[in-house]
Amino acid sequence: MGPPPVVTGISPKEGPPGTRVTIRGEFLGTSAIDLIGLKICGCDCLLSAEWKSKNKVVARSGPCKGLGDITVTTRSGGEGTSTVQFRGYHESIGPVKESAVWVEEAAPPSLPWGRRPMSPTTYTPPDPLGLSTEGEDCKFPEEELHEMFPDGSGKLSDENFQPGWYLLEHHSNTSFEDLKAGMVFLQRKVEGQKEGQLSFLKANTGAVMDQLDRLVLLKNMYEEDQRKNGKEPLQSLETAIEDSIKLADSLFLEILSRKENADKTREALSLLTRHKFLFQLPSSIDQNIRKKEYDLVVNDYNRVKNLFGNTDVKLFQKILSEIDKKIEDLKEKLFVRMKTMPINVQEQMKYIRLLISLKWEEDAAWVAITARKEYLMSLLNKVKDHFKQKEEQDNNEKGKRHKSREEAEAARRSAWCGAACAALSAELAALWALARAYFAAELAGQPALSERHAQFKEMIIAGVELFSEHMRACLLSGGGVTSADAARARLVANLRHLREAYESLLKLDLPSQPLSIVERVIYDYRVHGMVVFLQRALKRVKGLADKETWKIEEFTEYGAITKLPHLLETYVKEALSDIHKCVWCGGRRESAALDAGPLHEHTRHVLHAYTRVLDALANDHSGQDFNNTSLSVALDQRLEETAASGAAADEGGSWQRRLLVAAVNARYTRRVTLANIAAAFDECTFPQPTQALKSAEESLSSLEASIAETYLEHKGDPLVGTIEPSMYMGRHKVASAELVDDARPYVYEIINNLIAVHAETDSVCGASAGRYVRDICETVCEEVARLAACAPPALPRPAAFRATLEYTLLSVAIRDHLTRKAENYLKEALAAVPPLELEEDKIRMQSIVEDFKKRMALQLASLNCNTETV
Amino acid sequence: MSKKPAAQPTLHKVIMVGSGGVGKSALTLQFMYDEFVEDYEPTKADSYRKKVVLDGEEVQIDILDTAGQEDYAAIRDNYFRSGEGFLCVFSITEPESFDATQEFREQILRVKNDDNIPFLLVGNKSDLADKRRVPLETCRERAHNWQVPYVETSAKTRDNVDKAFLTLIRQMSRVKRGLAAEEDPAPDDAGRCKPSCCSIS
């Protein structure tokens, strides 16, 4: 608290009420609002106070009179003191005084007999000294009078009248002579009064006469009155008064009643104004409902309930009931609106809150949740129905090309998937948000019942399951395989839809169960995609048979192959890369990789199909007879045949050739392509389909074997068959004397045939051709042995020599292709022939063999070239 | 309302007299509140009271700032009656105001009926030296004739303001202690004062 205010200066120090006073001092407040009180001579002047500074305040003096302190009160310093004083006085306005108002200057006629004012307060005795009083200007300071006459008074009528005061007050400037004259005047007046009645009457004759006249008049009037109204005038007076009262009543009755009405009306009006809120509420509710300002309605309603909830006034009750009805309607409307889908979650929550704040009986939020769930279900179903219907429509439309229809269906399904996904993610998000708010009691409702959690979970699961069911129906039952790019694009698009939906569900922080359902769908769809790709590969592989042109694409170390193995590799690789690209990698919170089982299974199918295709191709010889003639007649005839069936040759050569090519394909596939496929699996980081590869390898090798067998069967049998006739063609029996110097032609035929086989297989199979030649040699040797065994045991010398020669030449010719078994056969045949005993024979044999080698060098070279030694 | 302390310091009633607009109020406000009021507003009658320490003694000075205008001349007598010391102010830029001091002096002497009444002739507006129209000598001469001190002040620069007031108060307190005759500052003043005193009493 600061120092109290002190007033040390005042300007002016006196003045009539309303004087502008400048108050100076110290600590008169730190600001205008700090100044909280100002009294001048006890009159509060704060209203007019004008704070200038802490040293100066300007105010107007109040209606005070006399000396008084100036008291300043401040908030910071409290009530203050003053060292100076203000004197207030009331100015009397006279003819010589400046005045703001008009003063009647003509003095009222002071008739000697005129009536004087009766009020004692205004009665001022005439100037007793008969001197004109001085003007106000020369007033003697009042405080000094007080000092001089502490107990006195200047008023003539007061008991403590002090003549000195009077004189100082009224005649301070009067000269002594004048005062003396006044004294004489006063004395004369006093003496005049003392002179007795006569002089008094003399002096006041006019007044006395006037009084007498009046008395006479009064008496006359009184008598007349008595005559008129009798001795007791009171009764008539009373009746007159009563009459007048009645009259007045009758006069005023109407006015009074009108006034009463007016009062009532006014009261009613004020009531209306006071309860304007209530009376206008129904219409304002309507208006706000129309404007959708539901919050306002609720606020107003709650307010009116608080204010008039338990009122006894009939009118209020009526209005309240009307309002209640409106609110009920509103509630119904809100409820319906809340339930009506589609609706924004925020809006729905708003409605729920409104309903709760309007005290809706049911669990509005739960109803909303249920409604939303139903909506989700119905939305999904609607999407499904829509697309199903479209599908049917399309199916009914005839004349469309199959492919385009398929395409359209694929696109439709894709659209279905997208729509369903979008619906699910949007609606489930909404539902979840709503439910979260509900369970977190954010909707301001009563806390959720415990079983509601389980119910809600079921709802979500039901919704998700419906979705998954639809999606399965939509995607997994997908029809035919269309073009690869389209399928891939669609697959990726669908998968993206699904994943987006899944993502959105993940973001919702849903429980794991519904998530896993969706995840399962995605997974299944991925598997489905994989299967689709593999099936497509399978289908293409199956179609390979048509693609085979038997054109040699490449000559590998395993022999000549067509494009089949490469196609297989390409198809499989394509499928794998598609799988890898599209479906293999899992999204967030999905199982990372697909199960290898179906992949391997389908890979196996593909490879098997391939094997089957090869098999079918190898064994397909419809319309082409096995050309045996080419064997027996060797090269020149072969040329002819080629010329004859040029078309066949163009297509890939003879049937045997195809057989061989197929074998080589199988072999190549087994050795190279399968390894490449395995590498491709590795590349795509798929698990190795070891089982499938192994079984494919096995089946391929068995195919190879069977092809080899078939080839041998078809090639060797006729070859072998020709031996016997040609052997006997030159007659087995030889003249004993005849000198045998050469083998019979069948040996050459055999050699030639073998050369043909070798050429054929070598042209196709390359290095691996030896196997076929070997096998044929074996059968040839077997046949030779058999024939030898059939020959008569005792041969004449030349025959034996010939036989030995023939077998030796044969063994020399096919030396490089002899297996152990074939060798045994030849030995067996040789054993059946008696050995050469004569030295001369031996020499001859030697020379013939040398000669044969020399002669047949070209043939032997062609037979033995390009052959790996056994 | 205000509680009076037990030992109330001596109260000296000073009255400012002089023609209108010479700076009576300005001097008073400068002395009281150290402020210079630029705008001119004719005074009617202002009252100020302040405690000052004079020669180690605390005294209270009551200043009655009167109206200079002739309109109020009639009520001056009443004021003068209560005064114990007078500061008669004129403006050195205005010879008429200087002439008027003569009249004021006479009126005071008539009302107080005391030649030794503490009285100080003050030539104000000394800051406006370039506009000076009353020569310093003339002023000194008049003060000398009246046997009163003469001080030139400037309410604007507060030059000699305190000196003027304090000189007067010192004079008044001497008079009150009845020492006026003995301790008259100037011997020749005293010499000239005595006969006049004698002649009146």
PDB file of C-alpha atoms in Angstrom, chain A residues 7-16 19-20 22 24-26 39 42 53 55-56 69 71 79 81-85 89 91 136-141 144 147 173, chain B residues 1-4 11 13 25 29 32-33 35 37 39 41-51 60-65 71 74-82:
ATOM      1  CA  VAL A   7      -4.279  17.465  -0.920  1.00  0.00           C
ATOM      2  CA  THR A   8      -2.144  20.543  -0.643  1.00  0.00           C
ATOM      3  CA  GLY A   9      -3.697  22.860  -3.140  1.00  0.00           C
ATOM      4  CA  ILE A  10      -7.081  23.897  -4.404  1.00  0.00           C
ATOM      5  CA  SER A  11      -8.066  26.237  -7.143  1.00  0.00           C
ATOM      6  CA  PRO A  12     -10.346  28.018  -6.595  1.00  0.00           C
ATOM      7  CA  LYS A  13     -10.764  27.701  -2.871  1.00  0.00           C
ATOM      8  CA  GLU A  14     -14.442  28.581  -2.902  1.00  0.00           C
ATOM      9  CA  GLY A  15     -17.304  28.602  -5.240  1.00  0.00           C
ATOM     10  CA  PRO A  16     -20.932  27.733  -5.800  1.00  0.00           C
ATOM     11  CA  THR A  19     -17.372  25.007  -9.694  1.00  0.00           C
ATOM     12  CA  ARG A  20     -14.565  23.394 -11.607  1.00  0.00           C
ATOM     13  CA  THR A  22      -8.385  21.848  -9.566  1.00  0.00           C
ATOM     14  CA  ARG A  24      -3.347  19.462  -6.338  1.00  0.00           C
ATOM     15  CA  GLY A  25      -1.324  17.430  -3.952  1.00  0.00           C
ATOM     16  CA  GLU A  26       0.618  14.263  -3.714  1.00  0.00           C
ATOM     17  CA  LYS A  39     -15.203  14.195  -1.604  1.00  0.00           C
ATOM     18  CA  GLY A  42     -18.435  15.804   2.226  1.00  0.00           C
ATOM     19  CA  SER A  53      -1.650  13.178 -12.854  1.00  0.00           C
ATOM     20  CA  ASN A  55      -0.433  15.535  -8.438  1.00  0.00           C
ATOM     21  CA  LYS A  56      -3.520  16.889 -10.054  1.00  0.00           C
ATOM     22  CA  ASP A  69     -11.942  19.157   3.529  1.00  0.00           C
ATOM     23  CA  THR A  71     -10.719  13.915   0.689  1.00  0.00           C
ATOM     24  CA  GLU A  79      -8.193   7.596   2.256  1.00  0.00           C
ATOM     25  CA  THR A  81      -6.067  14.074   4.068  1.00  0.00           C
ATOM     26  CA  SER A  82      -6.032  17.643   2.961  1.00  0.00           C
ATOM     27  CA  THR A  83      -4.195  20.672   4.230  1.00  0.00           C
ATOM     28  CA  VAL A  84      -6.455  23.088   2.402  1.00  0.00           C
ATOM     29  CA  GLN A  85     -10.205  23.517   2.501  1.00  0.00           C
ATOM     30  CA  TYR A  89     -21.654  28.821  -0.994  1.00  0.00           C
ATOM     31  CA  GLU A  91     -25.191  32.172  -4.885  1.00  0.00           C
ATOM     32  CA  GLU A 136     -23.017  40.103  -2.128  1.00  0.00           C
ATOM     33  CA  ASP A 137     -19.636  41.046  -3.471  1.00  0.00           C
ATOM     34  CA  CYS A 138     -18.539  42.737  -0.358  1.00  0.00           C
ATOM     35  CA  LYS A 139     -19.316  39.902   1.889  1.00  0.00           C
ATOM     36  CA  PHE A 140     -17.460  39.688   5.078  1.00  0.00           C
ATOM     37  CA  PRO A 141     -15.656  36.336   5.299  1.00  0.00           C
ATOM     38  CA  GLU A 144     -13.967  35.191  10.421  1.00  0.00           C
ATOM     39  CA  GLU A 147     -14.167  33.037  14.740  1.00  0.00           C
ATOM     40  CA  ASN A 173     -18.868  48.828   4.574  1.00  0.00           C
TER      41      ASN A 173
ATOM     42  CA  MET B   1     -11.662  14.862   8.862  1.00  0.00           C
ATOM     43  CA  SER B   2      -7.911  15.366   8.889  1.00  0.00           C
ATOM     44  CA  LYS B   3      -6.355  14.576  12.183  1.00  0.00           C
ATOM     45  CA  LYS B   4      -4.351  17.422  13.434  1.00  0.00           C
ATOM     46  CA  LEU B  11       1.522  28.533   9.971  1.00  0.00           C
ATOM     47  CA  LYS B  13      -0.236  32.901   5.619  1.00  0.00           C
ATOM     48  CA  SER B  25      -0.145  31.273  -9.992  1.00  0.00           C
ATOM     49  CA  LEU B  29       2.693  26.188  -8.609  1.00  0.00           C
ATOM     50  CA  MET B  32       4.523  24.043  -4.564  1.00  0.00           C
ATOM     51  CA  TYR B  33       4.859  21.398  -7.202  1.00  0.00           C
ATOM     52  CA  GLU B  35       5.760  22.555 -12.333  1.00  0.00           C
ATOM     53  CA  VAL B  37       1.904  25.771 -16.269  1.00  0.00           C
ATOM     54  CA  ASP B  39      -1.599  27.797 -20.412  1.00  0.00           C
ATOM     55  CA  GLU B  41      -6.256  30.485 -16.834  1.00  0.00           C
ATOM     56  CA  PRO B  42      -7.265  33.437 -14.704  1.00  0.00           C
ATOM     57  CA  THR B  43      -7.325  32.623 -11.050  1.00  0.00           C
ATOM     58  CA  LYS B  44     -10.165  33.461  -8.731  1.00  0.00           C
ATOM     59  CA  ALA B  45      -8.762  32.468  -5.415  1.00  0.00           C
ATOM     60  CA  ASP B  46      -6.619  29.427  -4.869  1.00  0.00           C
ATOM     61  CA  SER B  47      -5.392  28.011  -1.652  1.00  0.00           C
ATOM     62  CA  TYR B  48      -2.195  25.999  -1.130  1.00  0.00           C
ATOM     63  CA  ARG B  49      -0.549  24.707   1.945  1.00  0.00           C
ATOM     64  CA  LYS B  50       2.846  23.124   2.258  1.00  0.00           C
ATOM     65  CA  LYS B  51       5.400  22.244   4.899  1.00  0.00           C
ATOM     66  CA  GLN B  60       3.773  25.431   7.309  1.00  0.00           C
ATOM     67  CA  ILE B  61       3.153  27.885   4.561  1.00  0.00           C
ATOM     68  CA  ASP B  62      -0.336  28.715   3.438  1.00  0.00           C
ATOM     69  CA  ILE B  63      -0.461  30.456   0.110  1.00  0.00           C
ATOM     70  CA  LEU B  64      -3.510  32.323  -1.014  1.00  0.00           C
ATOM     71  CA  ASP B  65      -3.259  32.912  -4.703  1.00  0.00           C
ATOM     72  CA  ASP B  71     -13.118  42.346 -11.610  1.00  0.00           C
ATOM     73  CA  ALA B  74     -13.727  44.398  -4.490  1.00  0.00           C
ATOM     74  CA  ILE B  75     -13.122  41.208  -2.596  1.00  0.00           C
ATOM     75  CA  ARG B  76      -9.403  41.746  -2.153  1.00  0.00           C
ATOM     76  CA  ASP B  77      -9.831  43.536   1.165  1.00  0.00           C
ATOM     77  CA  ASN B  78     -11.327  40.497   2.733  1.00  0.00           C
ATOM     78  CA  TYR B  79      -8.426  38.368   1.614  1.00  0.00           C
ATOM     79  CA  PHE B  80      -5.804  40.866   2.566  1.00  0.00           C
ATOM     80  CA  ARG B  81      -7.160  40.975   6.056  1.00  0.00           C
ATOM     81  CA  SER B  82      -6.143  37.419   6.723  1.00  0.00           C
TER      82      SER B  82
END
